[in-house]
PDB file of C-alpha atoms in Angstrom:
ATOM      1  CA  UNK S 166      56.267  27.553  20.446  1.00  0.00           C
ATOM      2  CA  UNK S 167      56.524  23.889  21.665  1.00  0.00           C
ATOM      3  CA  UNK S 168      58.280  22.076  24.056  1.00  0.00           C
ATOM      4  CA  UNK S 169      62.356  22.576  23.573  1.00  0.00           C
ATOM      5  CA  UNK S 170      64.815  19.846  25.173  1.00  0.00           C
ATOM      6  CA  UNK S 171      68.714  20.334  24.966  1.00  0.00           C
ATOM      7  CA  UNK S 172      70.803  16.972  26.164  1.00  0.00           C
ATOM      8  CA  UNK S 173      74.412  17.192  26.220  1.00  0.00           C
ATOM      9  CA  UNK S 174      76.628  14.392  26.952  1.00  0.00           C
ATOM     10  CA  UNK S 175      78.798  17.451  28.356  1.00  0.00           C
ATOM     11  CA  UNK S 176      78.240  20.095  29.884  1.00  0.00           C
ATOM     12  CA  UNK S 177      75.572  22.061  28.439  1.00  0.00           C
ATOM     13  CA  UNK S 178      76.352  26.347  28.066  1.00  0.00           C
ATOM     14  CA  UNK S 179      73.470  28.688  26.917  1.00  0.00           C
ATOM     15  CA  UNK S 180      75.950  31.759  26.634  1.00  0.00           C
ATOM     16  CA  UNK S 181      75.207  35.438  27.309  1.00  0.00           C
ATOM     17  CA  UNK S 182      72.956  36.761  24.316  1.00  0.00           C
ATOM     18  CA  UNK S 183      71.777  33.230  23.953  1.00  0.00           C
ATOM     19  CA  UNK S 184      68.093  32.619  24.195  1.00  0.00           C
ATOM     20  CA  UNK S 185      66.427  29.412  24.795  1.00  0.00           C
ATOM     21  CA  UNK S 186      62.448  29.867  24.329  1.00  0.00           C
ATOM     22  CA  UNK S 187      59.392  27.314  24.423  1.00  0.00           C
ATOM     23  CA  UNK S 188      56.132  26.814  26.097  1.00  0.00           C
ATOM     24  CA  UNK S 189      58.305  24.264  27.842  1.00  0.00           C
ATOM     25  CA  UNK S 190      62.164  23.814  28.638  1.00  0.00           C
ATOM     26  CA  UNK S 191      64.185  20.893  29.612  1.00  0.00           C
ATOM     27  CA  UNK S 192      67.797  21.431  30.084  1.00  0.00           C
ATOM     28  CA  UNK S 193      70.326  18.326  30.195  1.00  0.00           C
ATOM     29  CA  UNK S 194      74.001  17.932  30.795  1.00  0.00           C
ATOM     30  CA  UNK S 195      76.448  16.737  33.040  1.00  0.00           C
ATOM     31  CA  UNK S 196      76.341  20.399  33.759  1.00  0.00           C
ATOM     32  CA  UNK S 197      74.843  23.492  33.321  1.00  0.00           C
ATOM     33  CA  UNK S 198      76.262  27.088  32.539  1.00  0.00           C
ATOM     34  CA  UNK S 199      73.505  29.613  31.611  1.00  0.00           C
ATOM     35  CA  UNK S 200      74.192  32.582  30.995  1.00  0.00           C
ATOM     36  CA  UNK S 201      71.626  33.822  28.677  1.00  0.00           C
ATOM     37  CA  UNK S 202      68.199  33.664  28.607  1.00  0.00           C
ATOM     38  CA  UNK S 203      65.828  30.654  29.376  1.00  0.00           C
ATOM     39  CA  UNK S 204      62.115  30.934  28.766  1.00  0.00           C
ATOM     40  CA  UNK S 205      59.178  28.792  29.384  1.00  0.00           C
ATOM     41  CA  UNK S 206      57.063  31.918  29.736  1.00  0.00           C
ATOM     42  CA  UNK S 207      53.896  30.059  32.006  1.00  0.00           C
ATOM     43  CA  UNK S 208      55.307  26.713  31.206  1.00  0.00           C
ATOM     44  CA  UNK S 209      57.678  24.530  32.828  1.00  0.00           C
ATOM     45  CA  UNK S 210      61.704  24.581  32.795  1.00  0.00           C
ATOM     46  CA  UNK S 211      63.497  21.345  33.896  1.00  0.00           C
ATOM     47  CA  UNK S 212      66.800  21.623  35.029  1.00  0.00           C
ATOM     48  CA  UNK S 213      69.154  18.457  35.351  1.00  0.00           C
ATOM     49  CA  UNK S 214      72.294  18.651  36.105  1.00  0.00           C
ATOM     50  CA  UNK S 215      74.533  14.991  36.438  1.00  0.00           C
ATOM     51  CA  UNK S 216      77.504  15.134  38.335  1.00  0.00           C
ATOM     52  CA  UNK S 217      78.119  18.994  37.529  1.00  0.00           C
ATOM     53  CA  UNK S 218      76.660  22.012  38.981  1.00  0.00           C
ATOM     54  CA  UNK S 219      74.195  24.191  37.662  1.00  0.00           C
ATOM     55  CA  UNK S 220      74.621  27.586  37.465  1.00  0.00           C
ATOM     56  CA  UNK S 221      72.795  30.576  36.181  1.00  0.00           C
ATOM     57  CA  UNK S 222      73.669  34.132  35.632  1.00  0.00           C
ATOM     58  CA  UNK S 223      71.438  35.194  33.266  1.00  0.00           C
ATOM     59  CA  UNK S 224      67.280  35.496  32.843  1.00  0.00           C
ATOM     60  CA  UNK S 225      64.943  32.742  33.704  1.00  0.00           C
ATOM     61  CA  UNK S 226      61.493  32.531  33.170  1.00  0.00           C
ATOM     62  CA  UNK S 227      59.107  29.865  34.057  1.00  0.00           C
ATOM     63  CA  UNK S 228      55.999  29.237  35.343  1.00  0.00           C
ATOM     64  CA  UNK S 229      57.356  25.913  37.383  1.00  0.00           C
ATOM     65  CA  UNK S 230      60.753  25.663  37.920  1.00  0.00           C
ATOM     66  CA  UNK S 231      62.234  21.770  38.544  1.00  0.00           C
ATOM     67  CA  UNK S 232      65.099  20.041  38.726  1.00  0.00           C
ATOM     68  CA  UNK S 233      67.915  18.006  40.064  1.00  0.00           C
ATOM     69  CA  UNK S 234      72.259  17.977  40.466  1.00  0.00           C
ATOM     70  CA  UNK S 235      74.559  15.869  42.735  1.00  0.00           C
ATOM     71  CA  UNK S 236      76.320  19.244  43.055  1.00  0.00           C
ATOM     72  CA  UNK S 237      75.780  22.734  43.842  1.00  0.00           C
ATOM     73  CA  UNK S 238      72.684  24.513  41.980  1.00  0.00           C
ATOM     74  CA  UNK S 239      73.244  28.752  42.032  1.00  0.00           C
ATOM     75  CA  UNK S 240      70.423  30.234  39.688  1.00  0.00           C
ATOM     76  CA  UNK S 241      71.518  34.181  41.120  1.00  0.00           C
ATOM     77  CA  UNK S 242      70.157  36.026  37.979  1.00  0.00           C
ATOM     78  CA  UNK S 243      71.488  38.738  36.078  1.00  0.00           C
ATOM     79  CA  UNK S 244      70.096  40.806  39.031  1.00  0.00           C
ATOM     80  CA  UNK S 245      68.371  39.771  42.543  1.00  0.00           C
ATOM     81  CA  UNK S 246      65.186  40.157  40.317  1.00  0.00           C
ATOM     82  CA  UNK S 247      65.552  39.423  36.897  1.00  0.00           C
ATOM     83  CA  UNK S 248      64.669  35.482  37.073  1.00  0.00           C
ATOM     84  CA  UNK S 249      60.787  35.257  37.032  1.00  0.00           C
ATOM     85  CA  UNK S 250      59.684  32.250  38.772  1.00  0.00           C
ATOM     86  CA  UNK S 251      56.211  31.140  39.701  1.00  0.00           C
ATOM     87  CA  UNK S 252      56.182  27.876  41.536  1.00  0.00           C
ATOM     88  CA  UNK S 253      59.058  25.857  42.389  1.00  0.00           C
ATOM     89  CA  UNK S 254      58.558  22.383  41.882  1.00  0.00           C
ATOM     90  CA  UNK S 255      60.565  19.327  43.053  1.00  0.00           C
ATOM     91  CA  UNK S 256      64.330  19.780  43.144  1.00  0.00           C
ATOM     92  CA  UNK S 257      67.486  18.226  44.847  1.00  0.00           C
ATOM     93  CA  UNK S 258      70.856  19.165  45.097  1.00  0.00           C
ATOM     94  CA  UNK S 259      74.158  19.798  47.249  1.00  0.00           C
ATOM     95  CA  UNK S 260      73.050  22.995  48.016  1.00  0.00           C
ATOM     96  CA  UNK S 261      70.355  25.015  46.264  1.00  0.00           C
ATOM     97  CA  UNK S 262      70.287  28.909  45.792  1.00  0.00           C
ATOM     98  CA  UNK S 263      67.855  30.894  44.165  1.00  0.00           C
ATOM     99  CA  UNK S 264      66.947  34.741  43.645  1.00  0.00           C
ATOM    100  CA  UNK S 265      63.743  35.648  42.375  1.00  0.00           C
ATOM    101  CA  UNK S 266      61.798  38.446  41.285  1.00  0.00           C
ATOM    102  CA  UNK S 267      58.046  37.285  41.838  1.00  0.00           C
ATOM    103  CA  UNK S 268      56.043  36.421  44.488  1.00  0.00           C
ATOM    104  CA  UNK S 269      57.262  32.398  44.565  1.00  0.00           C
ATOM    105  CA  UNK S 270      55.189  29.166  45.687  1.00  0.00           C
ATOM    106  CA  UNK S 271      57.262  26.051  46.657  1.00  0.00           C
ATOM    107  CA  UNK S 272      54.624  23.392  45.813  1.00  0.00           C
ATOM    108  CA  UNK S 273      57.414  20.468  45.650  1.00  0.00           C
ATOM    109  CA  UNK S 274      60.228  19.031  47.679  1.00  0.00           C
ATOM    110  CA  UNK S 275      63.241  21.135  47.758  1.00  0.00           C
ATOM    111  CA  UNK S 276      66.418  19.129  49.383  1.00  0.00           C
ATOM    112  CA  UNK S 277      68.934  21.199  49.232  1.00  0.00           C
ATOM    113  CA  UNK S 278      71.687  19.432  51.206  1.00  0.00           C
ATOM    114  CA  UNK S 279      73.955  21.285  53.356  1.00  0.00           C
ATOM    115  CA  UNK S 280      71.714  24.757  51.829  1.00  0.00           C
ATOM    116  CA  UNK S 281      68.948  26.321  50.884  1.00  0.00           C
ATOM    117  CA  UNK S 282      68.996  29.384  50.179  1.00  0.00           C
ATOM    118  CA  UNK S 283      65.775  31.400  48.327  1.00  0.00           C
ATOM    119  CA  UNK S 284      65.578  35.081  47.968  1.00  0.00           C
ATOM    120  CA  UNK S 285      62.150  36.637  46.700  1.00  0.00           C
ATOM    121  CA  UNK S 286      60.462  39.965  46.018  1.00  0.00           C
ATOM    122  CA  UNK S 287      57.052  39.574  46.846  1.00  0.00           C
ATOM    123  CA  UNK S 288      55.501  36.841  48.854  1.00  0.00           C
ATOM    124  CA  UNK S 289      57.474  33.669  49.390  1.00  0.00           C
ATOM    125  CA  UNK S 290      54.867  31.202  50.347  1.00  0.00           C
ATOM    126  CA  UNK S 291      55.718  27.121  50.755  1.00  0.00           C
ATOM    127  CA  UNK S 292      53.230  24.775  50.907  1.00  0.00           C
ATOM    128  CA  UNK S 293      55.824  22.004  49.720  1.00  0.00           C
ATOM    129  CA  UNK S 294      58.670  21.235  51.733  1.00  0.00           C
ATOM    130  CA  UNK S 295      62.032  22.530  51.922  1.00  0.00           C
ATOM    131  CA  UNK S 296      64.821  20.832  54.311  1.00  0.00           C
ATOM    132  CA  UNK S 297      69.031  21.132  54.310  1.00  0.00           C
ATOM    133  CA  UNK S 298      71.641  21.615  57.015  1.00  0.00           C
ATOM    134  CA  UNK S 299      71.179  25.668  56.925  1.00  0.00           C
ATOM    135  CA  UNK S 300      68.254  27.244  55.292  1.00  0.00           C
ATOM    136  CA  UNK S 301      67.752  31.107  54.682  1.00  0.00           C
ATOM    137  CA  UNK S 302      64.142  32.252  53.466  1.00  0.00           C
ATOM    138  CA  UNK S 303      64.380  36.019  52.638  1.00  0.00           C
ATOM    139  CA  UNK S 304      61.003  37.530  50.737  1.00  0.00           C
ATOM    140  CA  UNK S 305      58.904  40.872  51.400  1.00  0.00           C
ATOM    141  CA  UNK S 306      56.262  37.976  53.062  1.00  0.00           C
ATOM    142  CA  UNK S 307      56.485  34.663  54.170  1.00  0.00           C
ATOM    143  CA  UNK S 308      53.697  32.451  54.296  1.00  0.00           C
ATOM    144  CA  UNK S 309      54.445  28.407  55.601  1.00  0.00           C
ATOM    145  CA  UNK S 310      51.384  26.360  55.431  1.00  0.00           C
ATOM    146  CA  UNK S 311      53.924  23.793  53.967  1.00  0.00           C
ATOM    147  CA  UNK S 312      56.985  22.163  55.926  1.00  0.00           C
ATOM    148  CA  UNK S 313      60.754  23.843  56.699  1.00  0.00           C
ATOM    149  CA  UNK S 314      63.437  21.269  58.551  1.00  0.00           C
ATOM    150  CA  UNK S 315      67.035  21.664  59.307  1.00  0.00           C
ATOM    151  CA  UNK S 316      66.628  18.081  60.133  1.00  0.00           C
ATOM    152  CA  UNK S 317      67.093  18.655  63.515  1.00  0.00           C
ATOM    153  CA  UNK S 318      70.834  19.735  63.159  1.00  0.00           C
ATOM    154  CA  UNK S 319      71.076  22.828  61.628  1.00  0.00           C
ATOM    155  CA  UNK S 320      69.732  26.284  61.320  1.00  0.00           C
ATOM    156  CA  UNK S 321      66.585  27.983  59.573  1.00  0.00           C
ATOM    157  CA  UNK S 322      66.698  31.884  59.151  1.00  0.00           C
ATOM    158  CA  UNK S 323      63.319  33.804  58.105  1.00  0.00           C
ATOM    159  CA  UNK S 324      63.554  37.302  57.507  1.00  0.00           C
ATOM    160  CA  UNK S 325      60.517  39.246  56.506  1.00  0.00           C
ATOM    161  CA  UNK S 326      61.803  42.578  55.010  1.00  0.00           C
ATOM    162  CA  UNK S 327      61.136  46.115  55.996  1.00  0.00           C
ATOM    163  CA  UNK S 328      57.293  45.881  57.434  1.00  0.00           C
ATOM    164  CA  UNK S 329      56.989  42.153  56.191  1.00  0.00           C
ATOM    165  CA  UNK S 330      55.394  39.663  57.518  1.00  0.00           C
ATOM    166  CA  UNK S 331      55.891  36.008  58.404  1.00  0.00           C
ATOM    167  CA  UNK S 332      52.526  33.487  58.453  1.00  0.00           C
TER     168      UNK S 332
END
């Protein structure tokens, strides 16, 4: 499949049972709502969301995740491990949460505002940057060869679970 890009001058809803599948995704709205399914398989899914938040409750799938809203962003999954994320790109919002079900690289810059929080199975590693108010890294392993600020303000929680580790 090729490269699929949805622009609403709403907000834009992929409902539950819905399926939105190429070897590339961009997803664009004053909103989003996703409920279904979003697939870029290896590829890259671009998320922009104007003034609206984006939120997802369903399956995503992507090999680089990226994106942007003025408001919240809340990509929880069906489950703590159904969305399948390899690398998370550049992305800014009001506050950013994400679960994933991979071992995750954060090769951008991820402003999350007044939050970040990112949940992983497997090994959360950030070589990008990641800074908001409060940020809560939560993966099997951590590895930080990248950068993590609370600005100087705020709070940053790591938690390594079980026998975990933190690098």
């Amino acid at each position: 499949g090729g490269t699929v890009a949805l622009n609403s001058g709403g907000s834009l809803i992929v409902g539950t049972g819905q399926t939105v599948t190429g070897s590339g995704v961009s997803l664009t709205g004053i909103g989003l709502e996703l409920d279904g399914k979003v697939t870029a398989g290896g590829g890259t899914v671009s998320l922009i969301g104007g003034s609206g938040t984006i939120s997802e409750s369903g399956t995503l799938i992507a090999g680089t995740l990226t994106g942007s809203s003025t408001a919240s962003v809340s990509l929880l999954g069906t489950a703590a491990t159904t969305n399948q994320i390899g690398n998370l790109g550049s992305f800014s919002a009001a506050s950013f949460t994400l679960n994933d079900g991979k071992a995750l690289t954060v090769t951008g810059t991820v402003n999350g505002g007044s939050l970040v929080s990112i949940t992983d199975t497997g090994l959360l590693t950030i070589s990008g940057k990641i800074s908001g108010t409060a940020i809560s890294l939560t993966a099997d392993n951590l590895a930080l060869s990248g950068v993590v600020t609370d600005g100087g303000g705020g709070t940053v929680n790591l938690l390594a679970r079980t026998t975990g580790t933190i690098n």
